[in-house]
Tab-separated table of N, CA and C in Angstrom:
chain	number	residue	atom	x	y	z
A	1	UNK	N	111.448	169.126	97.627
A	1	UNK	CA	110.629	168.173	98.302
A	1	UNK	C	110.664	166.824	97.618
A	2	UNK	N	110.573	165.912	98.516
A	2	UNK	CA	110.936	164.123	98.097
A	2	UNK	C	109.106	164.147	97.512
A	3	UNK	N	108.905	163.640	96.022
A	3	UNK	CA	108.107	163.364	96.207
A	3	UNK	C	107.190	161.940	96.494
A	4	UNK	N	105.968	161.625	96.701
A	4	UNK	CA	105.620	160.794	97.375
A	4	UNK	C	105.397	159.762	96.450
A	5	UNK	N	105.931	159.473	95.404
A	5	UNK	CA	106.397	158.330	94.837
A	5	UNK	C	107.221	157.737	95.241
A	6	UNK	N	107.974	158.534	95.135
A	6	UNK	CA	109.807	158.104	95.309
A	6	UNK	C	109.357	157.760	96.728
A	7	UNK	N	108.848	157.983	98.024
A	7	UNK	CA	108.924	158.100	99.375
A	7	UNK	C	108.406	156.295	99.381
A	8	UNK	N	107.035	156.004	98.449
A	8	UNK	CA	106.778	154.826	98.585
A	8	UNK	C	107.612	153.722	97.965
A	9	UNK	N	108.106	154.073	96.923
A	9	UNK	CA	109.299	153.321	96.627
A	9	UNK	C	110.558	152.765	97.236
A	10	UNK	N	110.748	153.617	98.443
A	10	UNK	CA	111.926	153.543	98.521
A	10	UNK	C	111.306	152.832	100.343
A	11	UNK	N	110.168	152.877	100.557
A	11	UNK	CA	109.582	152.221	102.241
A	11	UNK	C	109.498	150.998	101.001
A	12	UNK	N	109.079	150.659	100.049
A	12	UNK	CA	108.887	149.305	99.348
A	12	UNK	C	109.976	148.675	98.967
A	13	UNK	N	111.146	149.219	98.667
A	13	UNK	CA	112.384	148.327	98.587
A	13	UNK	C	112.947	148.342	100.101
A	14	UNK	N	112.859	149.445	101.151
A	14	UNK	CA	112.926	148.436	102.280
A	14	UNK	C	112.447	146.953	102.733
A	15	UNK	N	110.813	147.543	102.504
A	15	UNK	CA	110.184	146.057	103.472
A	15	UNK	C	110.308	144.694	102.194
A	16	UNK	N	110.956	144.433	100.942
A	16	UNK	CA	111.476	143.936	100.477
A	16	UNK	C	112.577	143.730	100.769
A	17	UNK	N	113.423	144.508	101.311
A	17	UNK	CA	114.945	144.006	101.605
A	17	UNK	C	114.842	143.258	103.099
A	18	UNK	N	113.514	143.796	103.758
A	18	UNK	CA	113.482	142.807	105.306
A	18	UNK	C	112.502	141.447	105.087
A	19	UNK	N	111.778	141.447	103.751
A	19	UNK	CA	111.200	140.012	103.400
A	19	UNK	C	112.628	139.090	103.359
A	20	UNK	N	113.171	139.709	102.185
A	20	UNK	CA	114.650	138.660	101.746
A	20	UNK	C	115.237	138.336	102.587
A	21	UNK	N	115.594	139.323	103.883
A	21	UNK	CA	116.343	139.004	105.308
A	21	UNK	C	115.792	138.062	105.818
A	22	UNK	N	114.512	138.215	106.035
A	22	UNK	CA	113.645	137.429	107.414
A	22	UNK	C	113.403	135.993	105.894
A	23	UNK	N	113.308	136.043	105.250
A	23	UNK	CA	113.499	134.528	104.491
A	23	UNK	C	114.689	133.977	104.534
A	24	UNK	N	115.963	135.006	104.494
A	24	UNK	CA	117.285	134.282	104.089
A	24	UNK	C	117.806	133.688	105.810
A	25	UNK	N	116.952	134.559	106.881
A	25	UNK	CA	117.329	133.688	108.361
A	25	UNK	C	116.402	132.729	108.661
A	26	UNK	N	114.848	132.715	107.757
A	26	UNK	CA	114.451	130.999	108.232
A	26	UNK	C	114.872	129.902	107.346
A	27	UNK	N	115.682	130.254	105.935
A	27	UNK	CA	116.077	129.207	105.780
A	27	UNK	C	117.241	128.509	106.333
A	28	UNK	N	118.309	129.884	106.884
A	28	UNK	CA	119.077	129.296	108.124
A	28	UNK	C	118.344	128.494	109.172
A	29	UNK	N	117.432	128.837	109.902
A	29	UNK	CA	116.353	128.406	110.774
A	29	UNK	C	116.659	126.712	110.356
A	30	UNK	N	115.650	126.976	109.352
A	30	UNK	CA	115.449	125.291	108.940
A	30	UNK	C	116.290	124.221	108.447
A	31	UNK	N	118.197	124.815	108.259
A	31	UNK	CA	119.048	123.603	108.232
A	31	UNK	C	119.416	123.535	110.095
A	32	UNK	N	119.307	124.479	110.856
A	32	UNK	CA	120.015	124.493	111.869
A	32	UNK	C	118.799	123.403	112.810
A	33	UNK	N	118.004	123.865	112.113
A	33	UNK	CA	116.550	122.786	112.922
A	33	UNK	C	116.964	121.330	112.930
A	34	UNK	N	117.317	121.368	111.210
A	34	UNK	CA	117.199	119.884	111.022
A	34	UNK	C	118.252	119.242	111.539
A	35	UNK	N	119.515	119.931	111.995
A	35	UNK	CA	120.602	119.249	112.146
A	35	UNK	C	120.549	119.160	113.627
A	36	UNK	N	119.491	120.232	114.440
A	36	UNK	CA	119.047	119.563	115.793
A	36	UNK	C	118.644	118.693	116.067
A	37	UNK	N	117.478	118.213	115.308
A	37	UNK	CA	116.478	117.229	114.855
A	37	UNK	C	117.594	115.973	114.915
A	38	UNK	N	118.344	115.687	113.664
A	38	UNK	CA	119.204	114.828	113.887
A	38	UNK	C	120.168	114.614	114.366
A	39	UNK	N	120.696	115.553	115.285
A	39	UNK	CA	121.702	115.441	116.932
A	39	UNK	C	120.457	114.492	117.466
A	40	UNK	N	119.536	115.123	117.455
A	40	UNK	CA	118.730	114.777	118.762
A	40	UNK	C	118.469	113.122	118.384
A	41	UNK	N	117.893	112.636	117.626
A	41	UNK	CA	117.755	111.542	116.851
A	41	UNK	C	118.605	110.722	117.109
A	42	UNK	N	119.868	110.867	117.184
A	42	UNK	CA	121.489	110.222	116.917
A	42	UNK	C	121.346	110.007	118.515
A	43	UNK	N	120.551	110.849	119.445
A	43	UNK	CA	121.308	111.032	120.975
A	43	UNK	C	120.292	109.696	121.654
A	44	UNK	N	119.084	110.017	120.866
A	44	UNK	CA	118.239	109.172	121.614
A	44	UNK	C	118.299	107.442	121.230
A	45	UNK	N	118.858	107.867	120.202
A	45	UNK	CA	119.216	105.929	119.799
A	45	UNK	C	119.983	105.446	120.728
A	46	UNK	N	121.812	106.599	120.758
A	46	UNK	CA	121.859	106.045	121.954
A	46	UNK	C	121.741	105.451	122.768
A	47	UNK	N	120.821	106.643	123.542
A	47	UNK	CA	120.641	105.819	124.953
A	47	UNK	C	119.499	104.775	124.813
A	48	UNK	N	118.797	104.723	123.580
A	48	UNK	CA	118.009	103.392	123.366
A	48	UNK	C	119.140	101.792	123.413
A	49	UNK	N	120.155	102.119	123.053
A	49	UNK	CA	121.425	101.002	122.505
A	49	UNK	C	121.698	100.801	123.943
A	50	UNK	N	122.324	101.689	125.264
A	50	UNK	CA	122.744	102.099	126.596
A	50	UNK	C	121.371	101.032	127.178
A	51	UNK	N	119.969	101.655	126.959
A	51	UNK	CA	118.909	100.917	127.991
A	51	UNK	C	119.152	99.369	127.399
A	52	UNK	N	119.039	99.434	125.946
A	52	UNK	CA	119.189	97.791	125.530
A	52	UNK	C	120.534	96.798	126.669
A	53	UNK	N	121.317	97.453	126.417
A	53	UNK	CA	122.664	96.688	127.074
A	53	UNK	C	122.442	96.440	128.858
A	54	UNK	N	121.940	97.801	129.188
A	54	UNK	CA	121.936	97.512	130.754
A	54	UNK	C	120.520	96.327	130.834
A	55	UNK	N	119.889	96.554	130.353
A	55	UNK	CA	118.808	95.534	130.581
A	55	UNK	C	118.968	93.985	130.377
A	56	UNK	N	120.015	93.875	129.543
A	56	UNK	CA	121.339	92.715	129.142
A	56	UNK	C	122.099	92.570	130.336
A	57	UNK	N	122.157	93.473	130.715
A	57	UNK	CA	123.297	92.562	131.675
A	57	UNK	C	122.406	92.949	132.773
A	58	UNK	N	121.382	93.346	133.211
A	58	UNK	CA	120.381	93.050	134.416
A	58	UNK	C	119.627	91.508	134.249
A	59	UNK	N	119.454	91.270	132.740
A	59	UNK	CA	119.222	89.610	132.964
A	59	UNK	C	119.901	88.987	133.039
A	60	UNK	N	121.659	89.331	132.806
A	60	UNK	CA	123.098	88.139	133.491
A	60	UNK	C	122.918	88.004	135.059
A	61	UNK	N	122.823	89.362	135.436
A	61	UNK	CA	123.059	89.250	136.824
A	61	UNK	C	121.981	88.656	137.473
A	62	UNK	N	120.645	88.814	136.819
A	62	UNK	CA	119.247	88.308	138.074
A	62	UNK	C	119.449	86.414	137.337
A	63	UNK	N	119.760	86.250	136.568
A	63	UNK	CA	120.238	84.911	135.941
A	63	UNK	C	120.584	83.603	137.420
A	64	UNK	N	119.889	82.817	137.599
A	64	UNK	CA	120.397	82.024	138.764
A	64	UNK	C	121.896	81.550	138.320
A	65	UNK	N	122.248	81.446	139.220
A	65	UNK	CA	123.713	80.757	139.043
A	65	UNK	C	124.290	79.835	138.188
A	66	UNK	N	125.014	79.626	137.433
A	66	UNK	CA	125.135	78.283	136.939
A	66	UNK	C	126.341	77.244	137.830
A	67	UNK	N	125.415	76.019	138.198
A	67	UNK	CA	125.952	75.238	139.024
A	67	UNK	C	127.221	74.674	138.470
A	68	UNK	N	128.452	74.553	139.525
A	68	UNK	CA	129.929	74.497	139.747
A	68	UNK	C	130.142	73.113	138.947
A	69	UNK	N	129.193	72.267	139.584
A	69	UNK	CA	129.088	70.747	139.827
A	69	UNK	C	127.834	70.200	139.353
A	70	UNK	N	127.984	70.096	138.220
A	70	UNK	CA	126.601	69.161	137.404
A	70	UNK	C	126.310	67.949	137.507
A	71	UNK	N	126.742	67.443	138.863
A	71	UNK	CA	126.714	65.774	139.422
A	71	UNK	C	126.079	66.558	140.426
A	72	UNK	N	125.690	67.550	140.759
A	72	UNK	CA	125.243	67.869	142.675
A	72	UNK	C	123.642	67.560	142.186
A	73	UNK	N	123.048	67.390	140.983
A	73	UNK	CA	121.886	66.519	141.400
A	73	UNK	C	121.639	65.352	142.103
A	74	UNK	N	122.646	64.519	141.518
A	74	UNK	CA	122.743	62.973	142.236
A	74	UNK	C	123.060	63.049	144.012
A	75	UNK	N	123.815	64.172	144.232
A	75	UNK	CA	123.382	64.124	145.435
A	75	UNK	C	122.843	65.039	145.959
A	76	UNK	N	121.798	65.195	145.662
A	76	UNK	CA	121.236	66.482	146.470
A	76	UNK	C	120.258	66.180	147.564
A	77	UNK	N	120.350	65.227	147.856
A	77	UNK	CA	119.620	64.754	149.887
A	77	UNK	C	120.985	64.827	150.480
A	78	UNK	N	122.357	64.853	150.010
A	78	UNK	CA	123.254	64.852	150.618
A	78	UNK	C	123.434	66.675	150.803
A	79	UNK	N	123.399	67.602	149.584
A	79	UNK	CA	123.605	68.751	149.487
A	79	UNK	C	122.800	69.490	150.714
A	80	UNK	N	121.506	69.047	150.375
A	80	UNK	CA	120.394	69.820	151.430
A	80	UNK	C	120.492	69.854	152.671
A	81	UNK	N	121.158	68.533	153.187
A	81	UNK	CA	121.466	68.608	154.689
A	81	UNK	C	122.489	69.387	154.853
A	82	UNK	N	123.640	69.394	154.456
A	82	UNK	CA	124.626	70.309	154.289
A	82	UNK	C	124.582	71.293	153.911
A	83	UNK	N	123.606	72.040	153.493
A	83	UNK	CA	123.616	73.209	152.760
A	83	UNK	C	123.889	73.335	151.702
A	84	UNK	N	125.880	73.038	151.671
A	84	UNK	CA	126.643	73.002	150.292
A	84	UNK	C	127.306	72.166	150.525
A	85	UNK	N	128.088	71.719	149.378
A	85	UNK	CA	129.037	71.045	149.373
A	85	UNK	C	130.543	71.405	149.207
A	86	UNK	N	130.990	71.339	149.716
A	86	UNK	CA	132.702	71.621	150.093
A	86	UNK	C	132.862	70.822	148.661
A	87	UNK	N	134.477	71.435	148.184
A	87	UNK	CA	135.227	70.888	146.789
A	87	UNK	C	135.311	69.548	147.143
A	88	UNK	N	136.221	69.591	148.163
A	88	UNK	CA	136.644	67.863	147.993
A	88	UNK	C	135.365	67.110	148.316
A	89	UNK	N	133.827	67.143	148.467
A	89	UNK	CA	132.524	66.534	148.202
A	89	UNK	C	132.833	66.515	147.435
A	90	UNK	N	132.420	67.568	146.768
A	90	UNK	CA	132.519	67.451	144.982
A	90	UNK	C	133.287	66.779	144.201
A	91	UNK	N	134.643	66.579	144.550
A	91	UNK	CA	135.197	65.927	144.233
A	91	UNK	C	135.339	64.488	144.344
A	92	UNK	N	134.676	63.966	145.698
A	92	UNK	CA	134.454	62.592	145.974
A	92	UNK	C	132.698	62.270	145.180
A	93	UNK	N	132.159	63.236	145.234
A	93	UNK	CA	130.949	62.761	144.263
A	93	UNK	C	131.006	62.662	142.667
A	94	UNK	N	131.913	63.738	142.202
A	94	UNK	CA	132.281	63.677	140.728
A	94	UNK	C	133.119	62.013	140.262
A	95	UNK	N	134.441	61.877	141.710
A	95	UNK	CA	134.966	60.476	141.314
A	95	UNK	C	134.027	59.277	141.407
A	96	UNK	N	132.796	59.139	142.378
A	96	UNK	CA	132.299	58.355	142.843
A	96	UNK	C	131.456	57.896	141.061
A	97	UNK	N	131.056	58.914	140.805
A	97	UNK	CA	130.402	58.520	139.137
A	97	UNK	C	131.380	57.891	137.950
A	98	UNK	N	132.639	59.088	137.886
A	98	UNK	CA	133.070	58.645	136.988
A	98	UNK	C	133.618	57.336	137.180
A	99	UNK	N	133.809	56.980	138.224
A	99	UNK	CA	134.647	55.597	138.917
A	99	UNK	C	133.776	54.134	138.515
A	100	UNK	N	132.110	54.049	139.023
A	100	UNK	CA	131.386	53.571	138.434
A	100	UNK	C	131.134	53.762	136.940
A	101	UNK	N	131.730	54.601	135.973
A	101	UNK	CA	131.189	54.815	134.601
A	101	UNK	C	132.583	53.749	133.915
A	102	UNK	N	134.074	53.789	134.707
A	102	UNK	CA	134.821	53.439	133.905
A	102	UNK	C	134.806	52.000	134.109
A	103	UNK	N	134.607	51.609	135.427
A	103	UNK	CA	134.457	50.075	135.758
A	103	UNK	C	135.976	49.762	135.632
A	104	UNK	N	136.684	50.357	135.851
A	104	UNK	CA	138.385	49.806	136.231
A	104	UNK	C	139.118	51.277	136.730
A	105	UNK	N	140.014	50.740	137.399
A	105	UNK	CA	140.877	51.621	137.968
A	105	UNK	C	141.140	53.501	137.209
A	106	UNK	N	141.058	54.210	137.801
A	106	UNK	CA	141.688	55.315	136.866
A	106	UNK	C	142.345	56.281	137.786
A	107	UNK	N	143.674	56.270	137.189
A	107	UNK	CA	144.990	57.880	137.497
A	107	UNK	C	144.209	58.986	137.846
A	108	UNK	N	144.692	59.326	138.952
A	108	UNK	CA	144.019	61.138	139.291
A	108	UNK	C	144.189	61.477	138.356
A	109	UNK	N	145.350	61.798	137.401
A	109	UNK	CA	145.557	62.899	136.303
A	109	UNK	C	144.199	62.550	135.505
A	110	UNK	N	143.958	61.770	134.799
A	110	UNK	CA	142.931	61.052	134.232
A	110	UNK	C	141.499	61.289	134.761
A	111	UNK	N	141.437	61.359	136.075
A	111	UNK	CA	140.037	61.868	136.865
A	111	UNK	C	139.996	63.511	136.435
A	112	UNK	N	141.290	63.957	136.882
A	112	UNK	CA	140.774	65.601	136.989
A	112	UNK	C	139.976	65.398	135.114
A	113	UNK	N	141.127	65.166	134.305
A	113	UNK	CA	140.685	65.682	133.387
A	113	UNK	C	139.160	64.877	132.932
A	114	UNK	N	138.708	64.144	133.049
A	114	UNK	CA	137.069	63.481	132.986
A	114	UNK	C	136.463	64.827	134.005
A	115	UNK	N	136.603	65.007	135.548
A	115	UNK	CA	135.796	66.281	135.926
A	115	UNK	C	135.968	67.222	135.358
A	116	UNK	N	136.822	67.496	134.257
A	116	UNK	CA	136.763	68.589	133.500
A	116	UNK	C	135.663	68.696	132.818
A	117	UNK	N	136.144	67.416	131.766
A	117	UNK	CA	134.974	67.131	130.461
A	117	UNK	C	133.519	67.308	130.972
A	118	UNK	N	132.800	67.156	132.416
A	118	UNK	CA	131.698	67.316	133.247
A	118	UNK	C	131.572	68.358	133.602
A	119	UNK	N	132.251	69.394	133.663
A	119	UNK	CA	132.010	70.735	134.017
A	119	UNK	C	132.568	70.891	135.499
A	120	UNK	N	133.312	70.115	135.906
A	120	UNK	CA	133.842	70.312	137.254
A	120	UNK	C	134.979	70.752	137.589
A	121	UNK	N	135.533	71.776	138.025
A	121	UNK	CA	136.653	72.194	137.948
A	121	UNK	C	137.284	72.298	139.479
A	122	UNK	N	138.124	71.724	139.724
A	122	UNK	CA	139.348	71.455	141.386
A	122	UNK	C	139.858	72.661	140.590
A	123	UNK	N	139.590	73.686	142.022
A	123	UNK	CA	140.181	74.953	142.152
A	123	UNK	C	141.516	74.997	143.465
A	124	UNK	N	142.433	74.539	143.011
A	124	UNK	CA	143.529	74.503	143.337
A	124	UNK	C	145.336	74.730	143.154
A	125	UNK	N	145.956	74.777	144.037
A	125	UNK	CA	147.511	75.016	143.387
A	125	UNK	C	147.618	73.748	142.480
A	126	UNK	N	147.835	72.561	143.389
A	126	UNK	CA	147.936	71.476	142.843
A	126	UNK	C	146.644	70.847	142.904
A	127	UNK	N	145.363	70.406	141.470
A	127	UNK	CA	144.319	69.783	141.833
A	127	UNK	C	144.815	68.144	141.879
A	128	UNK	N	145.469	67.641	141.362
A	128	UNK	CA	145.547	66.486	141.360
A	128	UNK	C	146.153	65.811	142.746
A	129	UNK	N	146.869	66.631	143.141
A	129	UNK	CA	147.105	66.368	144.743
A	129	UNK	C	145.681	66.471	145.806
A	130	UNK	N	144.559	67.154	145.400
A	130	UNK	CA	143.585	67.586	146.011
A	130	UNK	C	142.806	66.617	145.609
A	131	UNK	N	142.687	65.764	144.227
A	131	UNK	CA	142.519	64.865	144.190
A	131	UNK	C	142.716	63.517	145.235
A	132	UNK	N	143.586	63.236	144.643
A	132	UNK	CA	144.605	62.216	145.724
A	132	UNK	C	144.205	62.668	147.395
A	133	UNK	N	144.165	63.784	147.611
A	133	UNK	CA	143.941	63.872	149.212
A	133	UNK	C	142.327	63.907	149.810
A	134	UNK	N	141.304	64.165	148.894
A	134	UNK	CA	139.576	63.994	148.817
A	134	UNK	C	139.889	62.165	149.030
A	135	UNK	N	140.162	61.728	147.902
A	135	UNK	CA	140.027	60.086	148.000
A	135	UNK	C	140.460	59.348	149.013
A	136	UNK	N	141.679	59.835	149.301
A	136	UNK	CA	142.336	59.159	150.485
A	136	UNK	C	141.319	58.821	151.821
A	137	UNK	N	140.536	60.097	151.780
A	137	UNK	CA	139.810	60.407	153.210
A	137	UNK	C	138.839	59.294	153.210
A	138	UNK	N	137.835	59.179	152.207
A	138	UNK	CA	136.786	58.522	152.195
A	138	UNK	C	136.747	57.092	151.878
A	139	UNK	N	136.407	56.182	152.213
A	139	UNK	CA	136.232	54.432	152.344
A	139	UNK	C	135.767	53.845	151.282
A	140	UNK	N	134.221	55.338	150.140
A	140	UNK	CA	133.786	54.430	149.002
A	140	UNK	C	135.457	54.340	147.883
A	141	UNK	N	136.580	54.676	148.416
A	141	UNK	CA	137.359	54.600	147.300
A	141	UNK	C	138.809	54.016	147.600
A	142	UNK	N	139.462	53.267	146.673
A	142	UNK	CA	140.690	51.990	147.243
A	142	UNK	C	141.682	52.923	146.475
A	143	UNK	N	142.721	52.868	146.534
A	143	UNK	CA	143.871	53.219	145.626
A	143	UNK	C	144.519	51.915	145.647
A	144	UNK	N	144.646	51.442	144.221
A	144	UNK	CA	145.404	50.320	143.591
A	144	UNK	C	146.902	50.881	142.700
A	145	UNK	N	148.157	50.664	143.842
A	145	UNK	CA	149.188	51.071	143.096
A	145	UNK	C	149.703	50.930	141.627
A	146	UNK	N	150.069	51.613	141.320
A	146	UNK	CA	150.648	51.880	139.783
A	146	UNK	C	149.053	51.601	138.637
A	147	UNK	N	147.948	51.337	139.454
A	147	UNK	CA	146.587	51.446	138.813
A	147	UNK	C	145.562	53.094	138.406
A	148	UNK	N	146.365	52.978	139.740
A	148	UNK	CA	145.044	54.221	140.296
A	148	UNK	C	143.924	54.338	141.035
A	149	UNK	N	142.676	55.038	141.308
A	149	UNK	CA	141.666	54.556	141.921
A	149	UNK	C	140.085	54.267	141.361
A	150	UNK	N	140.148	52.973	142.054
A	150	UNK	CA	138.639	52.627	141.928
A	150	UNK	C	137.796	52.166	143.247
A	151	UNK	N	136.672	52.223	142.869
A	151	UNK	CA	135.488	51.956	144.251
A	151	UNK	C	135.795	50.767	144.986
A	152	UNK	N	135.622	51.363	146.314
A	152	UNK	CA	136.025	49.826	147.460
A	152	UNK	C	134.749	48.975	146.847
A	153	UNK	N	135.128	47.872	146.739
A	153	UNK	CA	134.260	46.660	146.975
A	153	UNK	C	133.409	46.602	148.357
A	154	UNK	N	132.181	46.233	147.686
A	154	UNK	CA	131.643	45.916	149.273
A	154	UNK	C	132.124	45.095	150.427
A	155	UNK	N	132.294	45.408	151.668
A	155	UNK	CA	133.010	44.710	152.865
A	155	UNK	C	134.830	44.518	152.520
A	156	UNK	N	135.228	45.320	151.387
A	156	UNK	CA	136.661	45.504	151.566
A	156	UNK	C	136.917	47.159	151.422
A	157	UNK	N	135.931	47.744	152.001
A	157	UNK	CA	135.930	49.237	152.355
A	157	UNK	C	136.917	49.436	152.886
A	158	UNK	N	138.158	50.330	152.958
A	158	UNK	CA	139.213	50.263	153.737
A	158	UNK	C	138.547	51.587	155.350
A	159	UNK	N	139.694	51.321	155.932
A	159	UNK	CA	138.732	51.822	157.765
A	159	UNK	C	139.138	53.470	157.316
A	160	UNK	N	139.453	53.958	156.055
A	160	UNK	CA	139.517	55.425	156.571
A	160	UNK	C	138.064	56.066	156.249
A	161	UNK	N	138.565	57.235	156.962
A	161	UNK	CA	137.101	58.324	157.131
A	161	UNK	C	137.372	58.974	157.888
């Protein structure tokens, strides 16, 4: 017969060998936790970085426009009736300033690049031809050969339009 020493001894190095177990799987427990913990951590910055950016570019897009033509203040009783302004406007309002700013004749090539320096850009194959063909149309402007163009004088407006 086992006696009942030995019987408790040996149920006591069991439930000792299932303490050591059930300790040696929560300290597994608690790296596998933590490394959830910091997946999870890592995931939610994320999409904190994701909401930052879209909310970035939801204020580009709700952003009003930035205007083509930074002379369309000066005419804007002209804009409003029209709605908008067509390029070659723009282009006869951009020359109409710079033309008065230089006070002498100036080369299309020379215009485009001043509507540059203004933020105005002739969206074209050839702009300087689009140049040349805006001016032609309208009367506030003369073309002086081998000069270039400057503003008709009053009452020597030429008859186009």
């Amino acid at each position: 017969m086992v006696d009942i020493g030995e019987q408790f001894e040996t149920l006591l190095l069991s439930l000792q060998k299932q303490i050591l177990q059930r300790e040696a799987d929560l300290s597994k427990f608690r790296v596998q936790a933590e490394q959830y913990c910091a997946d999870q951590e890592a995931d939610i910055q994320r999409a904190k970085e994701r909401v930052a950016v879209i909310r970035a570019e939801m204020a580009e897009l709700m952003r009003p426009p930035l205007v083509d033509n930074p002379l369309a203040e000066i005419k804007e009783a002209k804009a409003q009736s029209s709605n908008a302004l067509n390029q070659s406007d723009r282009i006869r309002d951009a020359a109409e300033v710079i033309l008065a700013e230089a006070g002498q004749p100036v080369m299309q090539l020379e215009l485009k690049r001043r509507m540059e320096s203004k933020g105005i850009h002739v969206h074209a194959k050839n702009p300087v031809d689009l140049i040349r063909s805006a001016l032609r149309r309208d009367r506030r402007f003369q073309h002086i050969h081998t000069k270039g163009w400057t503003l008709a004088a009053e009452g020597q407006e030429s008859t186009r339009k």
